[in-house]
PDB file of C-alpha atoms in Angstrom:
ATOM      1  CA  UNK A 123      -4.505 -93.744 -24.665  1.00  0.00           C
ATOM      2  CA  UNK A 124      -6.692 -95.495 -21.648  1.00  0.00           C
ATOM      3  CA  UNK A 125      -6.556 -94.319 -18.411  1.00  0.00           C
ATOM      4  CA  UNK A 126      -7.494 -97.484 -15.911  1.00  0.00           C
ATOM      5  CA  UNK A 127      -7.449 -95.233 -12.725  1.00  0.00           C
ATOM      6  CA  UNK A 128     -10.299 -92.960 -14.013  1.00  0.00           C
ATOM      7  CA  UNK A 129     -11.542 -95.392 -16.674  1.00  0.00           C
ATOM      8  CA  UNK A 130     -11.381 -92.766 -19.186  1.00  0.00           C
ATOM      9  CA  UNK A 131      -9.908 -92.262 -22.876  1.00  0.00           C
ATOM     10  CA  UNK A 132      -7.346 -89.564 -23.412  1.00  0.00           C
ATOM     11  CA  UNK A 133      -6.675 -88.195 -27.129  1.00  0.00           C
ATOM     12  CA  UNK A 134      -4.879 -84.788 -27.941  1.00  0.00           C
ATOM     13  CA  UNK A 135      -6.693 -82.636 -30.568  1.00  0.00           C
ATOM     14  CA  UNK A 136      -7.083 -79.008 -31.805  1.00  0.00           C
ATOM     15  CA  UNK A 137     -10.155 -76.869 -32.250  1.00  0.00           C
ATOM     16  CA  UNK A 138      -8.981 -73.501 -32.675  1.00  0.00           C
ATOM     17  CA  UNK A 139      -6.370 -74.162 -29.772  1.00  0.00           C
ATOM     18  CA  UNK A 140      -4.514 -77.350 -28.623  1.00  0.00           C
ATOM     19  CA  UNK A 141      -7.008 -79.285 -26.396  1.00  0.00           C
ATOM     20  CA  UNK A 142      -6.830 -82.698 -24.268  1.00  0.00           C
ATOM     21  CA  UNK A 143     -10.145 -84.550 -25.059  1.00  0.00           C
ATOM     22  CA  UNK A 144     -11.046 -87.069 -22.045  1.00  0.00           C
ATOM     23  CA  UNK A 145     -13.688 -89.711 -22.784  1.00  0.00           C
ATOM     24  CA  UNK A 146     -15.699 -91.022 -19.689  1.00  0.00           C
ATOM     25  CA  UNK A 147     -16.704 -94.267 -20.418  1.00  0.00           C
ATOM     26  CA  UNK A 148     -19.303 -94.664 -17.521  1.00  0.00           C
ATOM     27  CA  UNK A 149     -20.564 -91.231 -18.419  1.00  0.00           C
ATOM     28  CA  UNK A 150     -20.421 -91.711 -21.948  1.00  0.00           C
ATOM     29  CA  UNK A 151     -19.513 -88.098 -22.425  1.00  0.00           C
ATOM     30  CA  UNK A 152     -16.136 -86.010 -23.867  1.00  0.00           C
ATOM     31  CA  UNK A 153     -14.554 -83.164 -21.673  1.00  0.00           C
ATOM     32  CA  UNK A 154     -12.143 -80.664 -23.530  1.00  0.00           C
ATOM     33  CA  UNK A 155      -9.527 -79.342 -21.883  1.00  0.00           C
ATOM     34  CA  UNK A 156      -7.594 -76.456 -23.078  1.00  0.00           C
ATOM     35  CA  UNK A 157      -3.630 -76.834 -23.271  1.00  0.00           C
ATOM     36  CA  UNK A 158      -2.338 -73.463 -23.974  1.00  0.00           C
ATOM     37  CA  UNK A 159       0.767 -72.182 -25.430  1.00  0.00           C
ATOM     38  CA  UNK A 160       4.185 -73.671 -25.332  1.00  0.00           C
ATOM     39  CA  UNK A 161       7.075 -71.696 -23.396  1.00  0.00           C
ATOM     40  CA  UNK A 162       8.054 -70.010 -27.015  1.00  0.00           C
ATOM     41  CA  UNK A 163       4.082 -68.526 -27.278  1.00  0.00           C
ATOM     42  CA  UNK A 164       3.475 -70.901 -30.043  1.00  0.00           C
ATOM     43  CA  UNK A 165       0.456 -73.593 -30.406  1.00  0.00           C
ATOM     44  CA  UNK A 166       0.972 -76.824 -29.372  1.00  0.00           C
ATOM     45  CA  UNK A 167       0.704 -79.291 -32.214  1.00  0.00           C
ATOM     46  CA  UNK A 168       0.107 -82.839 -31.037  1.00  0.00           C
ATOM     47  CA  UNK A 169      -3.066 -83.928 -32.430  1.00  0.00           C
ATOM     48  CA  UNK A 170      -1.248 -86.693 -34.586  1.00  0.00           C
ATOM     49  CA  UNK A 171       1.620 -87.394 -32.849  1.00  0.00           C
ATOM     50  CA  UNK A 172       2.384 -90.540 -30.673  1.00  0.00           C
ATOM     51  CA  UNK A 173       2.538 -90.689 -27.072  1.00  0.00           C
ATOM     52  CA  UNK A 174       4.458 -92.103 -24.307  1.00  0.00           C
ATOM     53  CA  UNK A 175       2.442 -92.983 -20.879  1.00  0.00           C
ATOM     54  CA  UNK A 176       3.691 -92.915 -17.487  1.00  0.00           C
ATOM     55  CA  UNK A 177       0.833 -94.212 -15.401  1.00  0.00           C
ATOM     56  CA  UNK A 178       3.371 -94.414 -12.054  1.00  0.00           C
ATOM     57  CA  UNK A 179       3.555 -90.706 -12.399  1.00  0.00           C
ATOM     58  CA  UNK A 180       0.044 -90.133 -14.182  1.00  0.00           C
ATOM     59  CA  UNK A 181       1.798 -87.850 -17.183  1.00  0.00           C
ATOM     60  CA  UNK A 182       1.948 -88.796 -20.811  1.00  0.00           C
ATOM     61  CA  UNK A 183       5.107 -87.516 -22.942  1.00  0.00           C
ATOM     62  CA  UNK A 184       4.628 -86.066 -26.276  1.00  0.00           C
ATOM     63  CA  UNK A 185       6.703 -84.454 -29.196  1.00  0.00           C
ATOM     64  CA  UNK A 186       5.443 -81.303 -31.017  1.00  0.00           C
ATOM     65  CA  UNK A 187       7.011 -81.927 -34.207  1.00  0.00           C
ATOM     66  CA  UNK A 188       6.192 -78.657 -35.886  1.00  0.00           C
ATOM     67  CA  UNK A 189       8.112 -76.639 -33.126  1.00  0.00           C
ATOM     68  CA  UNK A 190      10.562 -79.435 -32.261  1.00  0.00           C
ATOM     69  CA  UNK A 191       9.356 -79.418 -28.406  1.00  0.00           C
ATOM     70  CA  UNK A 192       8.851 -82.389 -25.613  1.00  0.00           C
ATOM     71  CA  UNK A 193       5.812 -81.726 -23.474  1.00  0.00           C
ATOM     72  CA  UNK A 194       4.548 -83.532 -20.739  1.00  0.00           C
ATOM     73  CA  UNK A 195       0.535 -83.842 -19.820  1.00  0.00           C
ATOM     74  CA  UNK A 196      -0.739 -84.136 -16.412  1.00  0.00           C
ATOM     75  CA  UNK A 197      -3.660 -86.627 -16.430  1.00  0.00           C
ATOM     76  CA  UNK A 198      -4.915 -85.281 -13.058  1.00  0.00           C
ATOM     77  CA  UNK A 199      -4.795 -81.300 -13.712  1.00  0.00           C
ATOM     78  CA  UNK A 200      -4.955 -81.643 -17.380  1.00  0.00           C
ATOM     79  CA  UNK A 201      -2.395 -79.538 -18.211  1.00  0.00           C
ATOM     80  CA  UNK A 202       0.859 -79.456 -20.361  1.00  0.00           C
ATOM     81  CA  UNK A 203       4.208 -78.454 -19.437  1.00  0.00           C
ATOM     82  CA  UNK A 204       6.817 -77.879 -22.002  1.00  0.00           C
ATOM     83  CA  UNK A 205      10.108 -79.594 -21.003  1.00  0.00           C
ATOM     84  CA  UNK A 206      12.178 -78.018 -23.711  1.00  0.00           C
ATOM     85  CA  UNK A 207      13.679 -78.415 -27.131  1.00  0.00           C
ATOM     86  CA  UNK A 208      14.149 -81.934 -28.757  1.00  0.00           C
ATOM     87  CA  UNK A 209      17.269 -82.996 -30.298  1.00  0.00           C
ATOM     88  CA  UNK A 210      17.511 -81.777 -33.999  1.00  0.00           C
ATOM     89  CA  UNK A 211      14.885 -79.228 -33.383  1.00  0.00           C
ATOM     90  CA  UNK A 212      11.779 -78.580 -35.499  1.00  0.00           C
ATOM     91  CA  UNK A 213      10.687 -81.706 -38.089  1.00  0.00           C
ATOM     92  CA  UNK A 214       8.540 -81.809 -41.132  1.00  0.00           C
ATOM     93  CA  UNK A 215       7.043 -85.423 -40.286  1.00  0.00           C
ATOM     94  CA  UNK A 216       4.291 -85.825 -37.789  1.00  0.00           C
ATOM     95  CA  UNK A 217       5.229 -89.740 -36.867  1.00  0.00           C
ATOM     96  CA  UNK A 218       7.099 -89.227 -33.770  1.00  0.00           C
ATOM     97  CA  UNK A 219       8.228 -92.763 -32.388  1.00  0.00           C
ATOM     98  CA  UNK A 220       8.190 -92.624 -28.660  1.00  0.00           C
ATOM     99  CA  UNK A 221       7.996 -95.054 -25.730  1.00  0.00           C
ATOM    100  CA  UNK A 222       8.056 -94.904 -22.105  1.00  0.00           C
ATOM    101  CA  UNK A 223      10.162 -97.274 -19.944  1.00  0.00           C
ATOM    102  CA  UNK A 224       8.314 -98.175 -16.941  1.00  0.00           C
ATOM    103  CA  UNK A 225      11.096 -99.831 -15.230  1.00  0.00           C
ATOM    104  CA  UNK A 226      14.177 -97.535 -15.997  1.00  0.00           C
ATOM    105  CA  UNK A 227      11.830 -94.123 -16.290  1.00  0.00           C
ATOM    106  CA  UNK A 228      13.096 -92.783 -19.288  1.00  0.00           C
ATOM    107  CA  UNK A 229      11.785 -91.792 -22.564  1.00  0.00           C
ATOM    108  CA  UNK A 230      13.026 -93.619 -26.251  1.00  0.00           C
ATOM    109  CA  UNK A 231      12.617 -91.814 -29.255  1.00  0.00           C
ATOM    110  CA  UNK A 232      13.649 -92.989 -32.573  1.00  0.00           C
ATOM    111  CA  UNK A 233      13.711 -90.340 -35.471  1.00  0.00           C
ATOM    112  CA  UNK A 234      12.806 -92.329 -38.581  1.00  0.00           C
ATOM    113  CA  UNK A 235      13.946 -89.619 -40.932  1.00  0.00           C
ATOM    114  CA  UNK A 236      17.259 -88.594 -39.486  1.00  0.00           C
ATOM    115  CA  UNK A 237      17.624 -92.365 -38.026  1.00  0.00           C
ATOM    116  CA  UNK A 238      19.039 -91.289 -34.830  1.00  0.00           C
ATOM    117  CA  UNK A 239      18.155 -93.032 -31.367  1.00  0.00           C
ATOM    118  CA  UNK A 240      17.764 -90.760 -28.180  1.00  0.00           C
ATOM    119  CA  UNK A 241      16.819 -91.348 -24.735  1.00  0.00           C
ATOM    120  CA  UNK A 242      15.202 -88.420 -22.170  1.00  0.00           C
ATOM    121  CA  UNK A 243      15.908 -88.696 -18.757  1.00  0.00           C
ATOM    122  CA  UNK A 244      13.111 -87.023 -16.706  1.00  0.00           C
ATOM    123  CA  UNK A 245      14.931 -86.744 -13.555  1.00  0.00           C
ATOM    124  CA  UNK A 246      17.864 -84.925 -15.030  1.00  0.00           C
ATOM    125  CA  UNK A 247      16.178 -83.289 -17.974  1.00  0.00           C
ATOM    126  CA  UNK A 248      18.807 -84.099 -20.078  1.00  0.00           C
ATOM    127  CA  UNK A 249      18.733 -86.156 -23.788  1.00  0.00           C
ATOM    128  CA  UNK A 250      21.054 -88.663 -24.477  1.00  0.00           C
ATOM    129  CA  UNK A 251      21.421 -88.393 -28.258  1.00  0.00           C
ATOM    130  CA  UNK A 252      22.839 -89.967 -31.364  1.00  0.00           C
ATOM    131  CA  UNK A 253      23.271 -93.032 -29.907  1.00  0.00           C
ATOM    132  CA  UNK A 254      24.475 -95.723 -32.266  1.00  0.00           C
ATOM    133  CA  UNK A 255      22.208 -98.031 -34.082  1.00  0.00           C
ATOM    134  CA  UNK A 256      25.008-100.230 -35.277  1.00  0.00           C
ATOM    135  CA  UNK A 257      23.724-103.915 -34.431  1.00  0.00           C
ATOM    136  CA  UNK A 258      25.504-107.350 -33.754  1.00  0.00           C
ATOM    137  CA  UNK A 259      25.097-107.957 -37.884  1.00  0.00           C
ATOM    138  CA  UNK A 260      27.684-106.526 -39.784  1.00  0.00           C
ATOM    139  CA  UNK A 261      26.524-103.381 -42.487  1.00  0.00           C
ATOM    140  CA  UNK A 262      23.015-103.737 -40.678  1.00  0.00           C
ATOM    141  CA  UNK A 263      21.778-100.602 -38.675  1.00  0.00           C
ATOM    142  CA  UNK A 264      18.638-100.693 -36.532  1.00  0.00           C
ATOM    143  CA  UNK A 265      15.353 -98.728 -37.958  1.00  0.00           C
ATOM    144  CA  UNK A 266      12.052 -99.451 -38.023  1.00  0.00           C
ATOM    145  CA  UNK A 267       8.565 -97.067 -37.696  1.00  0.00           C
ATOM    146  CA  UNK A 268       7.283 -99.225 -34.615  1.00  0.00           C
ATOM    147  CA  UNK A 269       8.420 -98.810 -31.064  1.00  0.00           C
ATOM    148  CA  UNK A 270       7.070-101.482 -28.483  1.00  0.00           C
ATOM    149  CA  UNK A 271       8.209-101.482 -25.276  1.00  0.00           C
ATOM    150  CA  UNK A 272       7.516-104.812 -23.026  1.00  0.00           C
ATOM    151  CA  UNK A 273       7.648-104.005 -19.258  1.00  0.00           C
ATOM    152  CA  UNK A 274       7.413-107.623 -18.240  1.00  0.00           C
ATOM    153  CA  UNK A 275      10.615-108.379 -20.010  1.00  0.00           C
ATOM    154  CA  UNK A 276      11.819-104.681 -19.888  1.00  0.00           C
ATOM    155  CA  UNK A 277      12.662-104.859 -23.530  1.00  0.00           C
ATOM    156  CA  UNK A 278      12.181-102.560 -26.241  1.00  0.00           C
ATOM    157  CA  UNK A 279      11.602-103.534 -29.600  1.00  0.00           C
ATOM    158  CA  UNK A 280      12.057-101.695 -32.990  1.00  0.00           C
ATOM    159  CA  UNK A 281      10.411-102.637 -36.261  1.00  0.00           C
ATOM    160  CA  UNK A 282       8.667-102.306 -39.579  1.00  0.00           C
ATOM    161  CA  UNK A 283       8.830 -99.854 -42.294  1.00  0.00           C
ATOM    162  CA  UNK A 284       7.694 -98.658 -45.405  1.00  0.00           C
ATOM    163  CA  UNK A 285       6.434-100.488 -48.442  1.00  0.00           C
ATOM    164  CA  UNK A 286       6.348-102.834 -50.480  1.00  0.00           C
ATOM    165  CA  UNK A 287       7.483-104.948 -47.617  1.00  0.00           C
ATOM    166  CA  UNK A 288       9.011-103.860 -44.146  1.00  0.00           C
ATOM    167  CA  UNK A 289      12.659-104.717 -42.972  1.00  0.00           C
ATOM    168  CA  UNK A 290      13.086-108.360 -42.345  1.00  0.00           C
ATOM    169  CA  UNK A 291      14.606-107.660 -38.804  1.00  0.00           C
ATOM    170  CA  UNK A 292      13.365-107.004 -35.310  1.00  0.00           C
ATOM    171  CA  UNK A 293      15.637-104.862 -33.212  1.00  0.00           C
ATOM    172  CA  UNK A 294      15.864-105.491 -29.487  1.00  0.00           C
ATOM    173  CA  UNK A 295      17.067-103.166 -26.970  1.00  0.00           C
ATOM    174  CA  UNK A 296      17.531-103.535 -23.125  1.00  0.00           C
ATOM    175  CA  UNK A 297      18.312-100.769 -21.237  1.00  0.00           C
ATOM    176  CA  UNK A 298      20.772-101.070 -18.337  1.00  0.00           C
ATOM    177  CA  UNK A 299      20.802 -98.889 -15.168  1.00  0.00           C
ATOM    178  CA  UNK A 300      18.147 -96.512 -16.362  1.00  0.00           C
ATOM    179  CA  UNK A 301      17.923 -93.151 -15.309  1.00  0.00           C
ATOM    180  CA  UNK A 302      19.033 -91.214 -12.215  1.00  0.00           C
ATOM    181  CA  UNK A 303      22.569 -90.556 -13.145  1.00  0.00           C
ATOM    182  CA  UNK A 304      24.071 -87.046 -13.017  1.00  0.00           C
ATOM    183  CA  UNK A 305      24.752 -84.916 -15.659  1.00  0.00           C
ATOM    184  CA  UNK A 306      28.800 -85.303 -15.410  1.00  0.00           C
ATOM    185  CA  UNK A 307      28.487 -89.285 -14.965  1.00  0.00           C
ATOM    186  CA  UNK A 308      28.412 -91.346 -18.310  1.00  0.00           C
ATOM    187  CA  UNK A 309      24.976 -92.424 -18.797  1.00  0.00           C
ATOM    188  CA  UNK A 310      24.466 -96.287 -19.629  1.00  0.00           C
ATOM    189  CA  UNK A 311      25.431 -97.382 -23.175  1.00  0.00           C
ATOM    190  CA  UNK A 312      23.229 -98.927 -25.528  1.00  0.00           C
ATOM    191  CA  UNK A 313      23.382-101.450 -28.395  1.00  0.00           C
ATOM    192  CA  UNK A 314      21.152-103.279 -30.774  1.00  0.00           C
ATOM    193  CA  UNK A 315      20.958-106.444 -31.857  1.00  0.00           C
ATOM    194  CA  UNK A 316      18.996-107.724 -34.922  1.00  0.00           C
ATOM    195  CA  UNK A 317      17.898-111.205 -36.190  1.00  0.00           C
ATOM    196  CA  UNK A 318      15.886-112.181 -38.863  1.00  0.00           C
ATOM    197  CA  UNK A 319      12.802-114.397 -38.564  1.00  0.00           C
ATOM    198  CA  UNK A 320      10.633-115.865 -41.305  1.00  0.00           C
ATOM    199  CA  UNK A 321       7.944-117.889 -40.759  1.00  0.00           C
ATOM    200  CA  UNK A 322       4.841-118.582 -43.434  1.00  0.00           C
ATOM    201  CA  UNK A 323       0.918-118.052 -42.237  1.00  0.00           C
ATOM    202  CA  UNK A 324       0.445-121.106 -39.998  1.00  0.00           C
ATOM    203  CA  UNK A 325       3.890-122.041 -39.611  1.00  0.00           C
ATOM    204  CA  UNK A 326       6.118-121.687 -36.481  1.00  0.00           C
ATOM    205  CA  UNK A 327       9.742-120.579 -35.768  1.00  0.00           C
ATOM    206  CA  UNK A 328      12.298-121.889 -32.862  1.00  0.00           C
ATOM    207  CA  UNK A 329      13.352-119.079 -30.298  1.00  0.00           C
ATOM    208  CA  UNK A 330      17.128-118.942 -29.578  1.00  0.00           C
ATOM    209  CA  UNK A 331      18.384-116.549 -27.114  1.00  0.00           C
ATOM    210  CA  UNK A 332      21.630-115.626 -25.811  1.00  0.00           C
ATOM    211  CA  UNK A 333      22.908-112.509 -23.427  1.00  0.00           C
ATOM    212  CA  UNK A 334      25.855-109.959 -23.551  1.00  0.00           C
ATOM    213  CA  UNK A 335      26.507-107.544 -21.234  1.00  0.00           C
ATOM    214  CA  UNK A 336      28.198-103.798 -22.129  1.00  0.00           C
ATOM    215  CA  UNK A 337      28.631-101.463 -19.354  1.00  0.00           C
ATOM    216  CA  UNK A 338      25.989-102.067 -17.381  1.00  0.00           C
ATOM    217  CA  UNK A 339      23.483-102.494 -20.020  1.00  0.00           C
ATOM    218  CA  UNK A 340      22.720-105.821 -21.967  1.00  0.00           C
ATOM    219  CA  UNK A 341      21.169-106.961 -25.158  1.00  0.00           C
ATOM    220  CA  UNK A 342      19.110-109.809 -25.971  1.00  0.00           C
ATOM    221  CA  UNK A 343      19.318-111.357 -29.305  1.00  0.00           C
ATOM    222  CA  UNK A 344      16.218-113.749 -30.196  1.00  0.00           C
ATOM    223  CA  UNK A 345      15.011-115.217 -33.429  1.00  0.00           C
ATOM    224  CA  UNK A 346      11.730-113.828 -33.369  1.00  0.00           C
ATOM    225  CA  UNK A 347       8.892-114.644 -36.049  1.00  0.00           C
ATOM    226  CA  UNK A 348       7.573-112.352 -38.792  1.00  0.00           C
ATOM    227  CA  UNK A 349       3.979-113.023 -40.501  1.00  0.00           C
ATOM    228  CA  UNK A 350       4.029-113.591 -43.978  1.00  0.00           C
TER     229      UNK A 350
END
């Protein structure tokens, strides 16, 4: 990931132990920072994991799939905090699809193997788990292998899949109140919407949009183009 404050690129690696490698663009140099062990004394395995970056608090979230733990890397102190186990425990698939919601300050995680959707609230350290993946289309549940969060429109897009062709739907989710709820208060609910868009190369598609509200959260349903 790119850090615009220090003009550096940060990646996680493993060289006898877990490390964060920081590349200085201006100096053209790499610096390795050891990350130590997790809270259980295990090596931290995040060199192939997806990341979610919180630029405001200058931290990077990442999941160690092999030990089933969520970690948070401090971009200034170059240290790693173990935030505890992820829902469902260790996994046997290294691709952990996560995205940081910079507006509501929550972390999204879609488990493509178990097909579950979870949200982590850093302020309460609580996972909102097993959220329904049912969509507005009968019999269609949200699925994908790419998560993209758009802070400008405060919308999360789940899309893509495995060959020979990805699923033809884009799934759109907009979070409601975000974080800041206590453990005794029901968290904001969620529903996915799906629409199918097809466009041949060089063509175009008209975008239609409507909004619905559900328990302080709402979902925008849009017809979105997919390239052929």
